[in-house]
PDB file of C-alpha atoms in Angstrom:
ATOM      1  CA  MET W   1       0.000   0.000   0.000  1.00  0.00           C
ATOM      2  CA  VAL W   2       2.798   2.460   0.811  1.00  0.00           C
ATOM      3  CA  ARG W   3       5.395   1.308  -1.715  1.00  0.00           C
ATOM      4  CA  GLU W   4       6.576   4.298  -3.745  1.00  0.00           C
ATOM      5  CA  THR W   5       7.537   2.395  -6.917  1.00  0.00           C
ATOM      6  CA  SER W   6       5.593  -0.494  -8.433  1.00  0.00           C
ATOM      7  CA  LEU W   7       6.381  -2.879 -11.260  1.00  0.00           C
ATOM      8  CA  SER W   8       3.830  -4.429 -13.612  1.00  0.00           C
ATOM      9  CA  VAL W   9       3.731  -6.580 -16.740  1.00  0.00           C
ATOM     10  CA  ASP W  10       2.916  -3.421 -18.696  1.00  0.00           C
ATOM     11  CA  ASP W  11       6.491  -2.240 -18.076  1.00  0.00           C
ATOM     12  CA  LEU W  12       8.122  -5.139 -19.949  1.00  0.00           C
ATOM     13  CA  ILE W  13       9.407  -5.655 -23.486  1.00  0.00           C
ATOM     14  CA  TYR W  14      10.770  -9.085 -24.411  1.00  0.00           C
ATOM     15  CA  PRO W  15      13.735  -9.322 -26.832  1.00  0.00           C
ATOM     16  CA  ILE W  16      13.743 -12.393 -29.105  1.00  0.00           C
ATOM     17  CA  PHE W  17      16.500 -13.736 -31.379  1.00  0.00           C
ATOM     18  CA  VAL W  18      15.227 -15.047 -34.713  1.00  0.00           C
ATOM     19  CA  CYS W  19      17.182 -17.458 -36.911  1.00  0.00           C
ATOM     20  CA  PRO W  20      16.649 -19.086 -40.338  1.00  0.00           C
ATOM     21  CA  GLY W  21      15.157 -22.540 -40.782  1.00  0.00           C
ATOM     22  CA  LYS W  22      12.137 -24.415 -39.510  1.00  0.00           C
ATOM     23  CA  GLY W  23      11.637 -26.049 -36.149  1.00  0.00           C
ATOM     24  CA  VAL W  24      14.916 -24.523 -34.955  1.00  0.00           C
ATOM     25  CA  ARG W  25      15.415 -23.835 -31.250  1.00  0.00           C
ATOM     26  CA  GLU W  26      19.078 -23.089 -30.523  1.00  0.00           C
ATOM     27  CA  PRO W  27      20.227 -22.522 -26.934  1.00  0.00           C
ATOM     28  CA  ILE W  28      22.588 -19.568 -26.501  1.00  0.00           C
ATOM     29  CA  GLY W  29      25.496 -20.756 -24.393  1.00  0.00           C
ATOM     30  CA  THR W  30      26.320 -17.345 -22.940  1.00  0.00           C
ATOM     31  CA  MET W  31      22.676 -16.643 -22.060  1.00  0.00           C
ATOM     32  CA  PRO W  32      21.255 -19.641 -20.140  1.00  0.00           C
ATOM     33  CA  GLY W  33      17.546 -20.079 -20.764  1.00  0.00           C
ATOM     34  CA  ILE W  34      17.491 -17.917 -23.923  1.00  0.00           C
ATOM     35  CA  GLU W  35      17.231 -19.432 -27.402  1.00  0.00           C
ATOM     36  CA  ARG W  36      17.327 -18.516 -31.059  1.00  0.00           C
ATOM     37  CA  LEU W  37      13.988 -19.371 -32.695  1.00  0.00           C
ATOM     38  CA  SER W  38      12.993 -19.998 -36.292  1.00  0.00           C
ATOM     39  CA  LEU W  39       9.943 -18.174 -37.643  1.00  0.00           C
ATOM     40  CA  ASP W  40       7.492 -21.030 -37.062  1.00  0.00           C
ATOM     41  CA  LEU W  41       8.483 -21.216 -33.398  1.00  0.00           C
ATOM     42  CA  LEU W  42       8.450 -17.416 -33.176  1.00  0.00           C
ATOM     43  CA  SER W  43       4.767 -17.559 -34.106  1.00  0.00           C
ATOM     44  CA  GLN W  44       4.102 -19.913 -31.191  1.00  0.00           C
ATOM     45  CA  GLU W  45       6.219 -17.797 -28.850  1.00  0.00           C
ATOM     46  CA  ALA W  46       4.325 -14.641 -29.787  1.00  0.00           C
ATOM     47  CA  LYS W  47       1.056 -16.254 -28.701  1.00  0.00           C
ATOM     48  CA  ILE W  48       2.601 -17.279 -25.369  1.00  0.00           C
ATOM     49  CA  ILE W  49       3.839 -13.751 -24.804  1.00  0.00           C
ATOM     50  CA  ALA W  50       0.405 -12.369 -25.653  1.00  0.00           C
ATOM     51  CA  ASP W  51      -1.159 -14.714 -23.086  1.00  0.00           C
ATOM     52  CA  LEU W  52       1.307 -13.372 -20.493  1.00  0.00           C
ATOM     53  CA  LYS W  53       0.058  -9.843 -21.315  1.00  0.00           C
ATOM     54  CA  ILE W  54       3.565  -8.612 -22.172  1.00  0.00           C
ATOM     55  CA  PRO W  55       2.804  -5.594 -24.372  1.00  0.00           C
ATOM     56  CA  ALA W  56       5.719  -5.731 -26.833  1.00  0.00           C
ATOM     57  CA  ILE W  57       8.407  -7.888 -28.434  1.00  0.00           C
ATOM     58  CA  ALA W  58      11.743  -6.682 -29.803  1.00  0.00           C
ATOM     59  CA  VAL W  59      13.024  -8.863 -32.658  1.00  0.00           C
ATOM     60  CA  PHE W  60      16.725  -9.370 -33.436  1.00  0.00           C
ATOM     61  CA  PRO W  61      17.759 -11.392 -36.511  1.00  0.00           C
ATOM     62  CA  VAL W  62      20.626 -13.867 -36.694  1.00  0.00           C
ATOM     63  CA  THR W  63      21.867 -13.256 -40.226  1.00  0.00           C
ATOM     64  CA  PRO W  64      23.637 -16.134 -42.016  1.00  0.00           C
ATOM     65  CA  SER W  65      27.297 -15.362 -42.636  1.00  0.00           C
ATOM     66  CA  GLU W  66      26.906 -15.707 -46.406  1.00  0.00           C
ATOM     67  CA  LEU W  67      24.459 -12.777 -46.414  1.00  0.00           C
ATOM     68  CA  LYS W  68      26.768 -10.441 -44.516  1.00  0.00           C
ATOM     69  CA  THR W  69      28.503  -7.817 -46.645  1.00  0.00           C
ATOM     70  CA  GLU W  70      30.666  -4.763 -46.093  1.00  0.00           C
ATOM     71  CA  ASP W  71      27.679  -2.463 -46.702  1.00  0.00           C
ATOM     72  CA  GLY W  72      25.086  -4.576 -44.835  1.00  0.00           C
ATOM     73  CA  ARG W  73      22.626  -4.485 -47.707  1.00  0.00           C
ATOM     74  CA  GLU W  74      20.650  -7.445 -46.307  1.00  0.00           C
ATOM     75  CA  ALA W  75      19.350  -5.016 -43.667  1.00  0.00           C
ATOM     76  CA  TYR W  76      16.801  -3.596 -46.115  1.00  0.00           C
ATOM     77  CA  ASN W  77      15.900  -6.775 -47.981  1.00  0.00           C
ATOM     78  CA  PRO W  78      12.060  -6.722 -47.994  1.00  0.00           C
ATOM     79  CA  ASP W  79      12.086 -10.507 -47.597  1.00  0.00           C
ATOM     80  CA  GLY W  80      14.851 -10.511 -45.012  1.00  0.00           C
ATOM     81  CA  LEU W  81      14.673 -12.356 -41.726  1.00  0.00           C
ATOM     82  CA  ALA W  82      13.834  -9.282 -39.637  1.00  0.00           C
ATOM     83  CA  GLN W  83      11.052  -8.248 -41.985  1.00  0.00           C
ATOM     84  CA  GLN W  84       9.613 -11.769 -41.948  1.00  0.00           C
ATOM     85  CA  ALA W  85       9.810 -11.810 -38.153  1.00  0.00           C
ATOM     86  CA  ILE W  86       7.814  -8.580 -37.916  1.00  0.00           C
ATOM     87  CA  LYS W  87       5.083 -10.009 -40.142  1.00  0.00           C
ATOM     88  CA  THR W  88       5.103 -13.313 -38.250  1.00  0.00           C
ATOM     89  CA  VAL W  89       4.510 -11.668 -34.873  1.00  0.00           C
ATOM     90  CA  LYS W  90       1.804  -9.342 -36.207  1.00  0.00           C
ATOM     91  CA  ASP W  91       0.002 -12.273 -37.831  1.00  0.00           C
ATOM     92  CA  ALA W  92       0.237 -14.492 -34.742  1.00  0.00           C
ATOM     93  CA  ALA W  93      -0.567 -11.879 -32.102  1.00  0.00           C
ATOM     94  CA  PRO W  94      -1.799  -8.588 -33.609  1.00  0.00           C
ATOM     95  CA  GLU W  95      -2.269  -7.060 -30.165  1.00  0.00           C
ATOM     96  CA  ILE W  96       1.464  -7.186 -29.410  1.00  0.00           C
ATOM     97  CA  GLY W  97       3.603  -4.204 -30.286  1.00  0.00           C
ATOM     98  CA  VAL W  98       6.633  -5.077 -32.404  1.00  0.00           C
ATOM     99  CA  VAL W  99       9.912  -3.234 -31.927  1.00  0.00           C
ATOM    100  CA  ALA W 100      12.586  -3.647 -34.605  1.00  0.00           C
ATOM    101  CA  ASP W 101      16.251  -2.796 -34.299  1.00  0.00           C
ATOM    102  CA  VAL W 102      17.690  -0.349 -36.832  1.00  0.00           C
ATOM    103  CA  ALA W 103      21.424  -0.998 -37.046  1.00  0.00           C
ATOM    104  CA  LEU W 104      23.818  -2.669 -39.445  1.00  0.00           C
ATOM    105  CA  ASP W 105      25.977  -4.805 -37.149  1.00  0.00           C
ATOM    106  CA  PRO W 106      23.925  -8.017 -37.656  1.00  0.00           C
ATOM    107  CA  TYR W 107      24.403  -7.605 -41.418  1.00  0.00           C
ATOM    108  CA  THR W 108      27.964  -6.353 -41.916  1.00  0.00           C
ATOM    109  CA  SER W 109      30.921  -8.633 -42.508  1.00  0.00           C
ATOM    110  CA  HIS W 110      33.008  -6.480 -40.135  1.00  0.00           C
ATOM    111  CA  GLY W 111      30.448  -6.374 -37.303  1.00  0.00           C
ATOM    112  CA  HIS W 112      30.158  -2.590 -37.074  1.00  0.00           C
ATOM    113  CA  ASP W 113      26.939  -0.558 -37.017  1.00  0.00           C
ATOM    114  CA  GLY W 114      27.954   1.427 -40.083  1.00  0.00           C
ATOM    115  CA  ILE W 115      29.948   1.345 -43.299  1.00  0.00           C
ATOM    116  CA  LEU W 116      33.738   1.568 -43.019  1.00  0.00           C
ATOM    117  CA  ASP W 117      36.239   3.427 -45.165  1.00  0.00           C
ATOM    118  CA  ASP W 118      39.550   1.921 -46.295  1.00  0.00           C
ATOM    119  CA  ASP W 119      41.165   2.877 -42.979  1.00  0.00           C
ATOM    120  CA  GLY W 120      38.456   1.208 -40.880  1.00  0.00           C
ATOM    121  CA  ASN W 121      36.665   4.428 -39.872  1.00  0.00           C
ATOM    122  CA  VAL W 122      32.873   4.488 -39.756  1.00  0.00           C
ATOM    123  CA  LEU W 123      31.320   6.691 -42.466  1.00  0.00           C
ATOM    124  CA  ASN W 124      28.454   8.383 -40.654  1.00  0.00           C
ATOM    125  CA  ASP W 125      26.431   9.894 -43.503  1.00  0.00           C
ATOM    126  CA  SER W 126      26.735   6.919 -45.849  1.00  0.00           C
ATOM    127  CA  SER W 127      25.660   4.668 -42.988  1.00  0.00           C
ATOM    128  CA  VAL W 128      22.610   6.837 -42.286  1.00  0.00           C
ATOM    129  CA  GLU W 129      21.458   6.422 -45.891  1.00  0.00           C
ATOM    130  CA  ILE W 130      21.376   2.643 -45.472  1.00  0.00           C
ATOM    131  CA  LEU W 131      19.743   2.894 -42.037  1.00  0.00           C
ATOM    132  CA  VAL W 132      16.917   4.891 -43.617  1.00  0.00           C
ATOM    133  CA  GLN W 133      16.364   2.134 -46.169  1.00  0.00           C
ATOM    134  CA  GLN W 134      16.357  -0.437 -43.363  1.00  0.00           C
ATOM    135  CA  ALA W 135      13.825   1.590 -41.359  1.00  0.00           C
ATOM    136  CA  LEU W 136      11.510   1.850 -44.363  1.00  0.00           C
ATOM    137  CA  ALA W 137      11.766  -1.897 -44.993  1.00  0.00           C
ATOM    138  CA  HIS W 138      10.715  -2.521 -41.387  1.00  0.00           C
ATOM    139  CA  ALA W 139       7.874  -0.021 -41.675  1.00  0.00           C
ATOM    140  CA  ARG W 140       6.558  -1.697 -44.827  1.00  0.00           C
ATOM    141  CA  ALA W 141       6.645  -5.028 -42.989  1.00  0.00           C
ATOM    142  CA  GLY W 142       4.277  -3.578 -40.368  1.00  0.00           C
ATOM    143  CA  VAL W 143       6.539  -2.687 -37.446  1.00  0.00           C
ATOM    144  CA  ASP W 144       5.043  -0.543 -34.685  1.00  0.00           C
ATOM    145  CA  ILE W 145       8.227   0.937 -33.243  1.00  0.00           C
ATOM    146  CA  LEU W 146      11.579   1.487 -34.923  1.00  0.00           C
ATOM    147  CA  ALA W 147      14.536   1.393 -32.543  1.00  0.00           C
ATOM    148  CA  PRO W 148      17.701   2.884 -34.075  1.00  0.00           C
ATOM    149  CA  SER W 149      20.569   1.524 -31.972  1.00  0.00           C
ATOM    150  CA  ASP W 150      23.494   2.448 -34.195  1.00  0.00           C
ATOM    151  CA  MET W 151      24.409   5.845 -32.645  1.00  0.00           C
ATOM    152  CA  MET W 152      25.130   7.508 -35.993  1.00  0.00           C
ATOM    153  CA  ASP W 153      24.629  11.275 -35.853  1.00  0.00           C
ATOM    154  CA  GLY W 154      21.511  12.570 -37.608  1.00  0.00           C
ATOM    155  CA  ARG W 155      19.861   9.218 -38.177  1.00  0.00           C
ATOM    156  CA  ILE W 156      16.692  10.036 -36.182  1.00  0.00           C
ATOM    157  CA  GLY W 157      15.909  13.101 -38.279  1.00  0.00           C
ATOM    158  CA  ALA W 158      16.608  11.271 -41.528  1.00  0.00           C
ATOM    159  CA  ILE W 159      14.425   8.307 -40.553  1.00  0.00           C
ATOM    160  CA  ARG W 160      11.599  10.536 -39.312  1.00  0.00           C
ATOM    161  CA  GLU W 161      11.577  12.516 -42.546  1.00  0.00           C
ATOM    162  CA  ALA W 162      11.587   9.348 -44.641  1.00  0.00           C
ATOM    163  CA  LEU W 163       8.710   7.854 -42.655  1.00  0.00           C
ATOM    164  CA  ASP W 164       6.627  11.013 -42.848  1.00  0.00           C
ATOM    165  CA  THR W 165       7.071  11.371 -46.598  1.00  0.00           C
ATOM    166  CA  THR W 166       6.219   7.745 -47.413  1.00  0.00           C
ATOM    167  CA  GLY W 167       2.975   7.351 -45.477  1.00  0.00           C
ATOM    168  CA  PHE W 168       4.342   5.998 -42.189  1.00  0.00           C
ATOM    169  CA  GLU W 169       3.647   9.013 -39.998  1.00  0.00           C
ATOM    170  CA  LYS W 170       2.258   6.779 -37.229  1.00  0.00           C
ATOM    171  CA  THR W 171       5.336   4.567 -36.985  1.00  0.00           C
ATOM    172  CA  CYS W 172       7.081   5.469 -33.723  1.00  0.00           C
ATOM    173  CA  ILE W 173      10.787   5.923 -33.119  1.00  0.00           C
ATOM    174  CA  LEU W 174      12.386   4.642 -29.923  1.00  0.00           C
ATOM    175  CA  SER W 175      15.899   6.031 -30.106  1.00  0.00           C
ATOM    176  CA  TYR W 176      18.838   4.372 -28.410  1.00  0.00           C
ATOM    177  CA  ALA W 177      19.824   7.921 -27.542  1.00  0.00           C
ATOM    178  CA  ALA W 178      22.336   7.184 -24.770  1.00  0.00           C
ATOM    179  CA  LYS W 179      24.049   3.960 -25.780  1.00  0.00           C
ATOM    180  CA  TYR W 180      27.389   3.358 -24.155  1.00  0.00           C
ATOM    181  CA  ALA W 181      30.419   1.489 -25.522  1.00  0.00           C
ATOM    182  CA  SER W 182      29.999  -1.253 -22.954  1.00  0.00           C
ATOM    183  CA  SER W 183      31.599  -4.581 -22.150  1.00  0.00           C
ATOM    184  CA  PHE W 184      28.171  -5.879 -21.095  1.00  0.00           C
ATOM    185  CA  TYR W 185      27.108  -6.560 -24.722  1.00  0.00           C
ATOM    186  CA  GLY W 186      29.225  -9.683 -25.197  1.00  0.00           C
ATOM    187  CA  PRO W 187      26.513 -12.354 -24.923  1.00  0.00           C
ATOM    188  CA  PHE W 188      24.231 -10.408 -27.305  1.00  0.00           C
ATOM    189  CA  ARG W 189      26.938 -10.241 -29.946  1.00  0.00           C
ATOM    190  CA  ASP W 190      27.408 -13.961 -29.517  1.00  0.00           C
ATOM    191  CA  ALA W 191      23.663 -14.502 -29.899  1.00  0.00           C
ATOM    192  CA  VAL W 192      23.374 -12.598 -33.210  1.00  0.00           C
ATOM    193  CA  GLY W 193      26.730 -13.792 -34.538  1.00  0.00           C
ATOM    194  CA  SER W 194      28.455 -10.407 -34.796  1.00  0.00           C
ATOM    195  CA  ASP W 195      31.109 -11.071 -32.165  1.00  0.00           C
ATOM    196  CA  ALA W 196      33.396 -13.038 -34.474  1.00  0.00           C
ATOM    197  CA  ASN W 197      33.051 -10.419 -37.205  1.00  0.00           C
ATOM    198  CA  LEU W 198      33.896  -7.553 -34.868  1.00  0.00           C
ATOM    199  CA  GLY W 199      36.972  -9.350 -33.524  1.00  0.00           C
ATOM    200  CA  LYS W 200      39.215  -7.105 -31.457  1.00  0.00           C
ATOM    201  CA  SER W 201      37.717  -3.967 -32.969  1.00  0.00           C
ATOM    202  CA  GLY W 202      35.562  -1.732 -30.744  1.00  0.00           C
ATOM    203  CA  LYS W 203      32.737   0.761 -31.130  1.00  0.00           C
ATOM    204  CA  HIS W 204      34.171   3.560 -29.013  1.00  0.00           C
ATOM    205  CA  THR W 205      34.231   6.070 -31.874  1.00  0.00           C
ATOM    206  CA  TYR W 206      30.428   6.201 -32.148  1.00  0.00           C
ATOM    207  CA  GLN W 207      29.059   4.802 -28.882  1.00  0.00           C
ATOM    208  CA  MET W 208      29.409   6.764 -25.654  1.00  0.00           C
ATOM    209  CA  ASP W 209      32.242   6.812 -23.107  1.00  0.00           C
ATOM    210  CA  TYR W 210      30.997   5.159 -19.911  1.00  0.00           C
ATOM    211  CA  GLY W 211      32.464   7.977 -17.833  1.00  0.00           C
ATOM    212  CA  ASN W 212      30.137  10.601 -19.339  1.00  0.00           C
ATOM    213  CA  THR W 213      26.654  11.720 -18.307  1.00  0.00           C
ATOM    214  CA  ASP W 214      26.443  15.321 -19.587  1.00  0.00           C
ATOM    215  CA  GLU W 215      27.104  13.933 -23.054  1.00  0.00           C
ATOM    216  CA  ALA W 216      24.108  11.638 -22.638  1.00  0.00           C
ATOM    217  CA  LEU W 217      21.840  14.643 -22.147  1.00  0.00           C
ATOM    218  CA  ARG W 218      23.188  16.261 -25.308  1.00  0.00           C
ATOM    219  CA  GLU W 219      22.661  13.063 -27.282  1.00  0.00           C
ATOM    220  CA  VAL W 220      19.105  12.705 -25.990  1.00  0.00           C
ATOM    221  CA  GLN W 221      18.313  16.359 -26.718  1.00  0.00           C
ATOM    222  CA  GLN W 222      19.538  15.971 -30.293  1.00  0.00           C
ATOM    223  CA  ASP W 223      17.354  12.922 -30.902  1.00  0.00           C
ATOM    224  CA  ILE W 224      14.294  14.598 -29.397  1.00  0.00           C
ATOM    225  CA  ASP W 225      14.863  17.629 -31.612  1.00  0.00           C
ATOM    226  CA  GLU W 226      15.053  15.312 -34.631  1.00  0.00           C
ATOM    227  CA  GLY W 227      11.724  13.635 -33.856  1.00  0.00           C
ATOM    228  CA  ALA W 228      12.241  10.718 -31.466  1.00  0.00           C
ATOM    229  CA  ASP W 229       9.020   9.697 -29.716  1.00  0.00           C
ATOM    230  CA  MET W 230      10.815   7.754 -26.966  1.00  0.00           C
ATOM    231  CA  VAL W 231      14.407   7.447 -25.827  1.00  0.00           C
ATOM    232  CA  MET W 232      16.525   4.602 -24.484  1.00  0.00           C
ATOM    233  CA  VAL W 233      19.456   4.268 -22.102  1.00  0.00           C
ATOM    234  CA  LYS W 234      21.649   1.201 -22.629  1.00  0.00           C
ATOM    235  CA  PRO W 235      22.977  -0.716 -20.671  1.00  0.00           C
ATOM    236  CA  GLY W 236      20.762  -0.629 -17.612  1.00  0.00           C
ATOM    237  CA  MET W 237      21.996  -1.373 -14.102  1.00  0.00           C
ATOM    238  CA  PRO W 238      25.386   0.414 -14.339  1.00  0.00           C
ATOM    239  CA  TYR W 239      23.597   3.508 -15.727  1.00  0.00           C
ATOM    240  CA  LEU W 240      20.691   4.135 -13.350  1.00  0.00           C
ATOM    241  CA  ASP W 241      22.009   7.658 -12.764  1.00  0.00           C
ATOM    242  CA  VAL W 242      21.743   8.353 -16.498  1.00  0.00           C
ATOM    243  CA  VAL W 243      18.168   7.028 -16.605  1.00  0.00           C
ATOM    244  CA  SER W 244      17.274   9.318 -13.737  1.00  0.00           C
ATOM    245  CA  ARG W 245      18.903  12.390 -15.290  1.00  0.00           C
ATOM    246  CA  VAL W 246      17.280  11.803 -18.674  1.00  0.00           C
ATOM    247  CA  LYS W 247      13.805  11.338 -17.213  1.00  0.00           C
ATOM    248  CA  ARG W 248      14.057  14.387 -14.944  1.00  0.00           C
ATOM    249  CA  GLU W 249      15.485  16.598 -17.674  1.00  0.00           C
ATOM    250  CA  PHE W 250      13.161  15.744 -20.563  1.00  0.00           C
ATOM    251  CA  ALA W 251      10.052  14.032 -19.103  1.00  0.00           C
ATOM    252  CA  LEU W 252       9.798  12.004 -22.327  1.00  0.00           C
ATOM    253  CA  PRO W 253       8.933   8.284 -22.349  1.00  0.00           C
ATOM    254  CA  THR W 254      12.237   6.792 -21.232  1.00  0.00           C
ATOM    255  CA  PHE W 255      13.195   3.150 -21.634  1.00  0.00           C
ATOM    256  CA  VAL W 256      16.155   1.137 -20.458  1.00  0.00           C
ATOM    257  CA  TYR W 257      17.704  -2.069 -21.794  1.00  0.00           C
ATOM    258  CA  GLN W 258      18.755  -4.668 -19.233  1.00  0.00           C
ATOM    259  CA  VAL W 259      21.356  -6.043 -21.597  1.00  0.00           C
ATOM    260  CA  SER W 260      22.675  -9.530 -22.195  1.00  0.00           C
ATOM    261  CA  GLY W 261      25.637  -9.218 -19.845  1.00  0.00           C
ATOM    262  CA  GLU W 262      23.373  -8.122 -17.009  1.00  0.00           C
ATOM    263  CA  TYR W 263      21.086 -11.070 -17.714  1.00  0.00           C
ATOM    264  CA  ALA W 264      24.009 -13.509 -17.861  1.00  0.00           C
ATOM    265  CA  MET W 265      25.416 -12.322 -14.532  1.00  0.00           C
ATOM    266  CA  LEU W 266      22.161 -12.596 -12.596  1.00  0.00           C
ATOM    267  CA  ARG W 267      21.012 -15.803 -14.271  1.00  0.00           C
ATOM    268  CA  GLY W 268      24.419 -17.455 -13.936  1.00  0.00           C
ATOM    269  CA  ALA W 269      24.734 -16.576 -10.261  1.00  0.00           C
ATOM    270  CA  ALA W 270      21.183 -17.767  -9.588  1.00  0.00           C
ATOM    271  CA  ASP W 271      21.742 -21.037 -11.452  1.00  0.00           C
ATOM    272  CA  ALA W 272      24.868 -21.572  -9.338  1.00  0.00           C
ATOM    273  CA  GLY W 273      22.832 -21.125  -6.163  1.00  0.00           C
ATOM    274  CA  MET W 274      24.548 -17.864  -5.247  1.00  0.00           C
ATOM    275  CA  LEU W 275      21.498 -15.616  -5.583  1.00  0.00           C
ATOM    276  CA  ASP W 276      17.718 -15.921  -5.263  1.00  0.00           C
ATOM    277  CA  TYR W 277      16.564 -15.814  -8.886  1.00  0.00           C
ATOM    278  CA  ARG W 278      13.104 -14.324  -8.438  1.00  0.00           C
ATOM    279  CA  GLY W 279      14.307 -11.888  -5.806  1.00  0.00           C
ATOM    280  CA  VAL W 280      17.174 -10.349  -7.787  1.00  0.00           C
ATOM    281  CA  VAL W 281      15.177 -10.161 -11.009  1.00  0.00           C
ATOM    282  CA  LEU W 282      12.241  -8.287  -9.491  1.00  0.00           C
ATOM    283  CA  GLU W 283      14.558  -6.066  -7.460  1.00  0.00           C
ATOM    284  CA  SER W 284      16.599  -5.102 -10.508  1.00  0.00           C
ATOM    285  CA  LEU W 285      13.515  -4.404 -12.629  1.00  0.00           C
ATOM    286  CA  THR W 286      11.996  -2.290  -9.873  1.00  0.00           C
ATOM    287  CA  ALA W 287      15.259  -0.337  -9.643  1.00  0.00           C
ATOM    288  CA  PHE W 288      14.820   0.715 -13.274  1.00  0.00           C
ATOM    289  CA  LYS W 289      11.323   1.976 -12.529  1.00  0.00           C
ATOM    290  CA  ARG W 290      12.542   3.745  -9.391  1.00  0.00           C
ATOM    291  CA  ALA W 291      15.210   5.526 -11.456  1.00  0.00           C
ATOM    292  CA  GLY W 292      12.498   6.844 -13.781  1.00  0.00           C
ATOM    293  CA  ALA W 293      12.191   4.311 -16.592  1.00  0.00           C
ATOM    294  CA  ASP W 294       8.775   3.898 -18.187  1.00  0.00           C
ATOM    295  CA  GLY W 295       9.628   0.484 -19.601  1.00  0.00           C
ATOM    296  CA  VAL W 296      12.368  -2.138 -19.612  1.00  0.00           C
ATOM    297  CA  LEU W 297      13.682  -4.389 -22.366  1.00  0.00           C
ATOM    298  CA  THR W 298      14.641  -7.504 -20.477  1.00  0.00           C
ATOM    299  CA  TYR W 299      15.309 -11.176 -21.151  1.00  0.00           C
ATOM    300  CA  PHE W 300      13.625 -11.844 -17.798  1.00  0.00           C
ATOM    301  CA  ALA W 301      10.274 -10.577 -19.150  1.00  0.00           C
ATOM    302  CA  LYS W 302       8.544 -13.957 -19.417  1.00  0.00           C
ATOM    303  CA  ASP W 303       9.467 -15.078 -15.912  1.00  0.00           C
ATOM    304  CA  ALA W 304       8.708 -11.665 -14.445  1.00  0.00           C
ATOM    305  CA  ALA W 305       5.323 -11.588 -16.179  1.00  0.00           C
ATOM    306  CA  GLN W 306       4.374 -14.918 -14.615  1.00  0.00           C
ATOM    307  CA  TRP W 307       5.394 -13.723 -11.157  1.00  0.00           C
ATOM    308  CA  LEU W 308       3.657 -10.375 -11.512  1.00  0.00           C
ATOM    309  CA  GLY W 309       0.584 -11.914 -13.117  1.00  0.00           C
TER     310      GLY W 309
END
């Protein structure tokens, strides 16, 4: 009755990894309990998630290595895996919101979120042009929310303009506005198969320095000015101060991503008997809400929904 912060199923978004094939359910070694699913199993999973009353799914494709290129052109293939996944979820459970990632790292042979020049530097403007094509391909597939996670400058404005001029004014943009160059992304990169492509290269030239918070506010302000409907802070638990600052400063719908490394730590410790699984999951999710988040992308969404339901 007197608790100041409450958590509900309505606060959850469930990320799902989608792979080619039929009847495929591949465990992800670095993320115990999480699997890659083929489209037919994604359809079944979407119905389960709808029954749990989780309001949205975020789809992430596992692109076959033979389709990865230096320019990531598979990202805007109208019949690509991500586009098929969007349609599959909307057909199976129309009431669920579908969030689709806008970034090139699952599609590039080098594992970066943008196109590289001959010296290995990311070409911002050329990358934005491809991201716009990817966003439009997702919109045509029926996505509800586009989530640009690439951190290229100017991509929100370019995507918003393209959507508005092609009849997709109602498609929302959830910007990964404050995305840090973090070591907590490792299991995710393993899950989508970009880790091997990236190798020893890093993303510090376009993702944020983890020592900065004022910069986060500038990044968020820029994306709001360009037309973002919602903003994201990523990762989650190490950046609760950033979530709080962003929410207080802008009062815009603010989301947070409890990323793969955070999931792996809590799940691994719980599986080893070191932590109480249910306890640490609900506590961590409530901490995001307490910091000011309106919603959380979390791999714990299904379990949390059952507990909260």
